[in-house]
Amino acid sequence: MNQYVNKKFSNQYKATIGADFLTKEVQFEDRLFTLQIWDTAGQERFQSLGVAFYRGADCCVLVYDVNSMKSFDNLNNWREEFLIQASPSDPDNFPFVLLGNKVDVDDGNSRVVSEKKAKAWCASKGNIPYFETSAKDGTNVEEAFQCIVKNALKNEPEEELYVPDTVDVVGGNRAQRSSGCC
Amino acid sequence: MEDPTGNNPSDAPPPDSPPEKRFASLSLPPDFEIQEDDDDDEGYLTAVSRGGSITSATAAWKDDLEDADVAPPSPSSSGYAGERGTSLASSAAANDDPEPQPDDDWPRDKKHLHEDDTSASWRKRKKHFFILSNSGKPIYSRYGDEHKLAGFSATLQAIISFVENSGDHIKFVRAAKHQIVFLVKGPIYLVCISCTEESYEGLRGQLELMYGQMLLILTKSVNRCFEKNPKFDMAPLLGGTDAVFLSLIHAFSWNPATFLHAYTCLPLAQSTRQAASAVLQDIADSGVLFALLMCEHKVISLVGAQKAILHPDDIFLLSNFILSSESFRTSESFSPICLPRYNSMAFLYAYVHFFDENTYLTLLTARSDAFYDLKDSRSRIQNVLLKANVLVEVQRSLRESALRIEDLPADPSSQSVSPPPQFSQDVHSQLLSSEMAIGGPAGLWHFIYKSIYLDQYVSSEFPLIISNPKQQKRLYKAYQKLYASMHDKATGPHKTQFRRDEDYVLFCWITQDFELYAAFNPLADKSQAIKVCNRVCQWIRDLENEIFVYGESTLSW
């Protein structure tokens, strides 16, 4: 995420405390968008942010480490957890993107999850787009985020006109003055 | 329909020219750095375009400070400044200097769009206001570009969400000098981050008004948008209303209506006000729900249809909306607005017409096709107001009718020793030199009187000793604190409070009928102060027919 927003990468392992928030402006098809990127913590002890935390997400990006089978195996849990918490109106078509990260490590020699295996998982979940990335050298990071924007916008509902009601005086819609709050 | 946009960015001077230009008279260095002095009011956008019709320097100076009620006494209008007791001789002399020239060009766009949460200047701001959606999308920020603050908004949402997740609600967080106050209104979150030492209750009340202002523009129907689509981006719906919110935030530091929940009237002879009220009543046929004649933020006359009661907060939010949106001044307008205390779910339509620089008529109706009817009504009203000389009287009152502490009638019991106050100025000043040596009678500097029954308040003009906006703001903050402590739900309500600190003696007295807030010289004697407060109350009772609007009459509609 830092690579994408700030073109920076920190080698130092730093556990995300709950969540990190970054913003990035992206141009997509001649329009400028502000991406609000929420990086939630992987550790279970940070799993307390709750339902409201995922509310209104436009896209969910799952990231695993191609050098760790456990991180790949956990993807199912993460995906389900997100769908439960965010409860999007159409869970089957909610946009996910999968990133296989750390492809740079050891020139790929320590890799344990193959591209084929990852793509098969994506296919089984309704053709989730897949990118192999390196946060360290920036490989595919830009491309992945362009895809994220595209997918997020795909689900954007048609803009509706904002037309509130008018006070109905005849129908006795008069709110009596309340002296309750403040 | 008029777009409420009052702020055309292309007309705005560069945002980084120093806004303190308006304090030029205080001889700040030209390179004065705003961040250093960041006064929490700094983001204020002047409400109005003043055109070229201001002729006297006095009026211009008052205008520059937004309001005659809180403007410093203008030395040239009463000639009074030179007659103060000797202890004030030097400051009085200083006032012989030319009037400060108002700077109509001071920056109107003071939102500092280049800032975000990584800027040192942004972090140093004394008072931030944020509105965001419950999915963390930014809707409004007082400083900086909302888009760039998306990450910060998400953080605020995460904090609220974290606490909600444990079945609780977050009210505020204290962090050293800073207080972060949260207000959750369904899908809308409002947050204030402040190091101004205002009370939690005070800041929360300000957030309530921010929410009310938002409802006035959009109604509570926005909630439906979030029900349909939690990702809903609400910011575009508020497009062009920055000036309204900046003016509201400015009002938090100068307009007592924001914490007293009462409105104030323009002092007028009873007959003049009756003439105005009679003609407002006369327009019942055009389907008017409320008719309001106002001068700046002061009510001249107010008439409502049967059973319809206008809440003081609605009056305040409506007048703030009208006064801060420049387009209302340029032509007659018809705009949908919502009165949150009357009916927060739906729109009314407001016909607005300015008769002059500061006097305007607002006719509220539920009929979206009433424009031409209301235009006719306005023209009838205008004829009567002109014939009865109301508009001229309004201007005269603006210039002359402020309540001055110096005019407080002497204690009837001591009249044998002190001459009655209505004297030639020479005698008057001699009398005052003893009494005024410490500021005013018994050291009285200023007061606000709120009639509980009428939901109206009056406040005295500021004396020289509290003549600059900063001092006035400090006094209002002290009043706000006093108000909060008097109305404290846990320990109150209280009846009286006498508090002395290095700046003032503050005295508050609450009865069934009124609330009195008074500020005295810090050396003031307690028993004298209480006596003077009794005199103030008597004085208000003597003047009540002129300074309050009575018998809020109803339209038979």
XYZ file of C-alpha atoms in Angstrom, chain B residues 69-554:
486
model
C -24.621 44.297 18.302
C -21.149 43.027 18.925
C -19.283 45.744 17.152
C -17.307 48.008 19.398
C -18.978 51.240 20.266
C -18.177 53.515 17.472
C -16.533 56.580 18.908
C -17.650 58.856 16.129
C -21.314 57.978 16.353
C -21.965 58.942 19.938
C -19.010 61.127 20.679
C -18.992 59.192 23.845
C -15.510 57.776 23.869
C -13.923 61.073 24.766
C -16.078 61.424 27.830
C -14.915 58.429 29.740
C -13.382 58.694 33.124
C -9.789 59.712 33.337
C -8.512 56.215 33.680
C -9.512 55.621 30.104
C -8.132 58.852 28.761
C -5.351 57.280 26.799
C -7.488 54.738 25.078
C -10.074 57.343 24.332
C -7.430 59.512 22.756
C -6.249 56.602 20.699
C -9.703 56.413 19.295
C -9.353 59.791 17.725
C -7.201 58.093 15.171
C -8.825 57.607 11.824
C -11.305 54.767 11.733
C -9.792 51.550 10.543
C -10.585 51.076 6.918
C -12.478 47.923 6.271
C -10.880 45.730 3.731
C -13.561 44.370 1.485
C -10.993 42.257 -0.270
C -9.899 40.157 2.644
C -9.781 36.548 1.627
C -13.184 35.031 1.233
C -11.931 31.541 0.694
C -10.139 30.657 3.884
C -10.574 26.966 3.752
C -6.852 26.413 3.073
C -7.459 23.789 0.442
C -3.792 23.022 0.089
C -3.695 21.641 3.628
C -4.284 18.104 4.751
C -3.599 16.075 7.870
C 0.094 15.904 7.054
C 0.491 19.712 7.035
C 1.921 21.318 10.115
C -0.395 24.293 9.621
C -3.439 22.003 9.549
C -2.392 20.296 12.739
C -1.942 23.618 14.474
C -5.492 24.812 13.812
C -7.282 25.392 17.057
C -10.646 24.098 16.050
C -11.538 21.584 13.394
C -14.980 20.500 12.317
C -15.611 17.367 10.287
C -18.694 15.770 8.850
C -18.360 12.245 7.482
C -20.532 9.318 6.578
C -20.694 6.183 8.664
C -18.641 4.406 6.042
C -15.861 6.906 6.604
C -16.359 9.058 3.528
C -15.550 12.703 4.080
C -18.451 15.144 3.684
C -17.150 18.393 5.113
C -14.020 19.725 6.711
C -13.476 23.236 7.979
C -9.857 23.234 6.850
C -8.298 21.445 3.939
C -9.618 19.536 0.980
C -12.096 16.844 2.049
C -10.729 14.443 -0.563
C -7.243 14.665 0.787
C -8.625 14.018 4.261
C -10.183 10.710 3.247
C -7.647 8.816 5.326
C -8.292 11.008 8.327
C -12.053 10.558 7.969
C -11.527 6.820 7.877
C -9.613 7.050 11.142
C -12.462 8.931 12.798
C -14.929 6.368 11.511
C -12.736 3.564 12.847
C -12.670 5.117 16.318
C -16.461 5.503 16.401
C -16.949 2.030 14.978
C -14.542 0.486 17.457
C -16.492 1.859 20.417
C -19.864 0.999 18.872
C -18.716 -2.538 18.397
C -18.597 -2.977 22.146
C -22.179 -1.789 22.417
C -21.183 1.663 23.587
C -21.117 5.197 22.224
C -18.173 7.530 22.177
C -18.841 11.048 23.430
C -15.421 12.626 23.583
C -11.728 11.948 23.904
C -9.349 14.178 25.799
C -5.754 14.287 24.689
C -3.660 16.842 26.556
C -5.006 20.229 25.444
C -7.210 18.764 22.777
C -10.751 17.596 23.048
C -12.338 15.449 20.349
C -16.109 15.545 20.495
C -18.263 13.098 18.542
C -21.891 13.358 17.533
C -23.557 10.457 15.745
C -26.734 11.234 13.818
C -27.768 8.036 12.071
C -25.487 7.608 9.072
C -23.886 11.029 9.620
C -20.957 11.501 11.976
C -19.899 14.938 13.192
C -16.598 15.535 14.934
C -14.996 18.592 16.488
C -11.340 18.656 17.474
C -10.578 21.651 19.575
C -7.984 23.062 21.918
C -10.061 26.134 22.755
C -10.945 24.945 26.264
C -14.635 25.055 25.501
C -16.838 22.660 27.416
C -17.938 19.317 26.030
C -21.560 20.489 26.202
C -20.704 23.662 24.337
C -18.880 21.859 21.543
C -21.575 19.253 21.299
C -24.157 22.015 20.949
C -22.088 23.436 18.098
C -22.037 20.053 16.380
C -25.822 19.884 16.783
C -26.066 23.204 14.977
C -23.709 21.978 12.239
C -26.048 19.033 11.775
C -29.057 21.351 11.820
C -27.446 23.529 9.155
C -26.851 20.462 7.036
C -30.489 19.437 7.446
C -31.618 22.938 6.545
C -29.869 22.496 3.213
C -30.727 18.828 2.554
C -33.382 17.538 5.000
C -33.100 14.216 6.788
C -33.965 12.459 3.532
C -30.226 11.971 3.062
C -30.615 9.051 5.457
C -32.558 7.226 2.760
C -29.637 7.569 0.364
C -27.452 5.770 2.896
C -30.062 3.091 3.497
C -30.121 2.356 -0.222
C -26.398 2.618 -0.676
C -23.981 2.725 2.256
C -21.244 3.834 -0.147
C -23.216 6.977 -0.936
C -20.950 9.977 -1.440
C -22.786 12.873 0.137
C -20.194 15.612 -0.320
C -21.455 16.699 -3.778
C -24.922 17.381 -2.337
C -23.406 20.100 -0.174
C -21.507 21.618 -3.069
C -21.197 25.377 -2.854
C -22.246 25.631 0.782
C -18.803 26.103 2.315
C -19.621 29.738 3.011
C -22.687 28.709 5.026
C -20.690 26.421 7.303
C -17.809 28.849 7.681
C -20.223 31.573 8.665
C -21.888 29.194 11.133
C -18.555 28.297 12.714
C -17.758 31.987 12.943
C -21.081 32.543 14.705
C -20.043 30.094 17.439
C -17.630 32.734 18.637
C -19.733 35.863 18.365
C -23.435 35.036 18.302
C -25.000 34.185 21.696
C -27.956 32.631 19.861
C -25.719 29.619 19.246
C -25.634 28.678 22.922
C -28.640 30.485 24.400
C -31.070 28.949 21.906
C -32.906 32.243 21.735
C -33.137 34.965 19.145
C -32.606 38.677 19.443
C -34.718 41.531 18.131
C -33.892 44.843 16.634
C -34.993 47.529 19.093
C -37.881 49.496 17.592
C -40.659 51.741 18.775
C -43.707 49.627 19.474
C -45.776 51.403 16.836
C -43.163 50.802 14.155
C -42.960 47.130 14.921
C -46.733 46.860 14.991
C -46.933 48.352 11.519
C -44.563 45.678 10.256
C -46.348 42.865 12.080
C -49.748 43.978 10.826
C -48.750 43.773 7.191
C -47.011 40.427 7.642
C -50.221 39.129 9.133
C -52.112 40.511 6.232
C -50.583 38.103 3.729
C -52.424 35.082 5.026
C -54.036 34.466 1.654
C -50.820 33.567 -0.100
C -50.342 30.352 1.878
C -47.502 31.545 4.018
C -46.426 29.340 6.895
C -43.991 31.817 8.423
C -43.204 35.400 7.584
C -40.030 36.921 8.957
C -38.707 40.417 8.627
C -35.121 40.570 9.799
C -32.211 42.925 9.874
C -29.016 40.904 9.738
C -29.503 38.340 12.503
C -32.058 40.395 14.401
C -35.771 39.887 14.157
C -37.919 42.891 13.320
C -41.158 40.988 13.111
C -42.186 37.382 12.985
C -45.539 35.861 12.176
C -46.500 32.183 11.977
C -49.546 30.309 10.731
C -51.846 28.800 13.320
C -50.073 26.471 15.679
C -46.864 26.715 13.735
C -44.055 27.713 16.031
C -40.659 28.709 14.828
C -37.829 27.431 17.023
C -35.056 29.967 17.755
C -32.470 27.542 16.367
C -34.376 27.398 13.082
C -34.446 31.195 12.939
C -30.718 31.269 13.567
C -29.869 28.600 10.986
C -32.156 30.148 8.397
C -30.711 33.617 8.819
C -27.185 32.223 8.734
C -27.996 30.448 5.491
C -29.481 33.561 3.931
C -26.843 35.990 5.141
C -23.919 33.813 4.103
C -25.173 33.014 0.618
C -24.396 35.957 -1.530
C -26.902 35.134 -4.224
C -29.817 36.016 -1.950
C -28.651 39.600 -1.928
C -28.457 40.066 -5.619
C -32.053 39.246 -6.507
C -35.247 37.942 -5.014
C -34.941 34.218 -4.520
C -37.038 31.135 -4.064
C -35.164 28.269 -2.520
C -36.042 24.946 -0.913
C -35.003 24.866 2.722
C -35.785 22.648 5.662
C -36.455 23.890 9.175
C -34.960 21.045 11.210
C -36.905 21.826 14.404
C -40.171 22.272 12.552
C -39.988 19.287 10.229
C -36.607 17.739 9.588
C -37.874 15.326 6.950
C -39.181 17.695 4.321
C -38.557 20.894 2.447
C -40.344 24.183 2.680
C -39.803 26.929 0.143
C -38.320 30.220 1.149
C -39.005 33.390 -0.747
C -36.239 35.826 0.183
C -35.952 39.463 -0.732
C -33.513 42.076 0.540
C -35.038 45.540 0.886
C -31.637 47.053 1.516
C -28.136 46.064 2.516
C -29.220 44.289 5.681
C -33.005 44.158 5.927
C -34.698 41.186 4.344
C -38.047 39.479 4.167
C -38.391 35.698 4.263
C -41.717 34.074 3.436
C -41.894 30.340 4.010
C -44.445 28.199 2.254
C -45.120 24.534 1.565
C -46.214 25.373 -1.985
C -43.491 24.942 -4.571
C -45.451 27.056 -7.068
C -45.970 30.034 -4.793
C -43.183 32.230 -6.123
C -45.374 34.723 -7.993
C -47.939 34.906 -5.204
C -45.199 35.600 -2.701
C -43.597 38.125 -4.993
C -46.919 39.998 -4.995
C -47.164 39.702 -1.222
C -43.686 41.078 -0.894
C -44.545 44.064 -2.998
C -47.580 44.774 -0.795
C -45.449 44.412 2.294
C -42.807 46.681 0.831
C -45.348 49.423 0.151
C -46.572 49.369 3.711
C -43.074 49.276 5.169
C -42.104 52.296 3.088
C -45.260 54.183 3.935
C -44.860 53.510 7.643
C -41.202 54.471 7.473
C -40.222 51.099 8.909
C -37.076 50.639 6.828
C -35.766 54.062 7.801
C -36.469 53.338 11.461
C -34.653 50.039 11.109
C -31.549 51.780 9.828
C -31.784 54.330 12.601
C -32.098 51.587 15.198
C -29.078 49.816 13.762
C -27.055 52.958 14.245
C -28.420 54.198 17.530
C -30.422 51.765 19.563
C -27.804 49.556 21.085
C -28.122 49.096 24.824
C -25.215 50.879 26.432
C -24.177 50.129 29.968
C -23.675 53.848 30.484
C -27.382 54.389 29.916
C -28.378 52.080 32.732
C -30.730 54.136 34.883
C -29.470 54.948 38.339
C -30.723 53.055 41.315
C -34.049 54.669 42.268
C -33.190 54.356 45.959
C -30.059 56.426 45.547
C -31.573 59.023 43.274
C -31.420 61.659 45.931
C -27.653 61.645 45.770
C -27.042 60.957 42.107
C -28.734 63.013 39.434
C -31.018 61.235 36.973
C -29.142 59.925 33.985
C -30.917 61.670 31.126
C -28.657 64.706 31.070
C -26.583 66.748 28.798
C -23.405 64.905 28.043
C -21.262 67.117 30.242
C -23.170 66.365 33.391
C -23.443 62.780 32.318
C -19.708 62.358 32.051
C -19.081 63.897 35.456
C -21.483 61.502 36.995
C -19.876 58.637 35.187
C -16.325 59.503 36.039
C -16.886 58.194 39.534
C -19.138 55.342 38.676
C -17.302 54.342 35.535
C -13.831 54.433 37.013
C -13.753 50.672 37.043
C -15.689 50.202 33.833
C -19.380 50.887 34.394
C -21.866 51.000 37.242
C -20.231 48.889 39.971
C -17.778 47.752 37.337
C -20.432 46.313 34.988
C -18.960 45.788 31.538
C -21.509 43.784 29.658
C -24.657 41.685 30.031
C -26.970 39.329 28.194
C -30.566 38.982 29.307
C -32.642 36.090 28.041
C -36.375 36.017 28.465
C -37.270 32.372 28.940
C -40.922 32.859 28.106
C -40.194 34.713 24.867
C -37.139 32.702 23.759
C -35.505 36.049 23.102
C -32.386 37.713 24.416
C -30.861 41.178 24.474
C -27.249 41.998 25.019
C -25.563 45.272 25.763
C -23.053 46.880 23.480
C -19.437 46.095 24.241
C -17.589 48.787 26.168
C -14.221 50.113 25.071
C -12.425 47.759 27.366
C -13.809 44.826 25.367
C -13.667 46.522 22.019
C -11.607 44.198 19.899
C -13.017 41.004 18.430
C -10.590 38.846 20.322
C -11.649 40.212 23.698
C -15.281 39.869 22.695
C -14.735 36.304 21.675
C -13.074 35.548 24.988
C -16.042 36.993 26.859
C -18.499 34.942 24.809
C -16.483 31.836 25.573
C -16.675 32.695 29.256
C -20.454 33.119 28.935
C -20.715 29.799 27.131
C -18.864 28.083 29.924
C -21.082 29.793 32.449
C -24.147 28.701 30.517
C -22.913 25.110 30.406
C -22.153 25.016 34.121
C -25.493 26.587 35.047
C -27.359 24.053 32.942
C -25.196 21.095 33.857
C -27.487 18.087 33.987
C -25.486 16.315 36.676
C -25.111 19.151 39.177
C -27.655 21.711 38.042
C -29.683 23.528 37.147
C -28.433 26.339 39.339
C -29.975 29.652 40.258
C -27.006 31.922 40.719
C -23.300 31.849 40.194
C -20.689 34.421 41.062
C -17.281 33.673 39.631
C -14.161 35.779 39.797
C -11.055 35.180 37.715
C -8.282 37.383 36.422
C -10.321 38.578 33.436
C -13.775 39.187 34.840
C -16.249 38.756 37.548
C -19.024 36.764 35.963
C -22.456 36.708 37.489
C -25.311 34.529 36.345
C -28.805 34.598 37.675
C -31.553 32.289 36.487
C -35.189 32.565 37.495
C -38.375 31.171 35.999
C -38.658 34.198 33.764
C -35.160 35.092 32.704
C -31.480 34.258 32.584
C -29.030 37.069 33.185
C -25.349 36.806 32.296
C -23.210 39.733 33.356
C -19.513 40.510 33.185
C -17.865 42.922 35.602
C -14.459 44.329 36.233
C -12.495 41.609 38.085
C -12.301 43.893 41.123
C -16.053 44.419 41.316
C -17.732 44.152 44.689
C -20.186 41.306 44.980
C -23.058 43.027 46.729
C -22.763 46.057 44.438
C -22.733 43.757 41.437
C -25.917 42.067 42.540
C -27.588 45.442 43.053
C -26.604 46.484 39.557
C -28.022 43.272 38.136
C -31.336 44.142 39.732
C -31.155 47.511 38.023
C -30.411 45.816 34.693
C -33.481 43.615 35.068
C -35.636 46.601 35.906
C -34.217 48.458 32.937
C -35.021 45.561 30.598
C -38.575 45.471 31.952
C -38.903 49.190 31.294
C -37.743 48.736 27.723
C -39.412 45.421 26.961
C -41.913 46.802 24.501
C -39.111 48.047 22.313
C -36.491 45.354 22.622
C -38.670 42.263 22.401
C -41.191 41.035 19.883
C -44.443 40.379 21.691
C -47.526 38.345 20.949
C -46.024 36.373 18.111
C -49.285 36.631 16.259
C -50.744 33.837 14.197
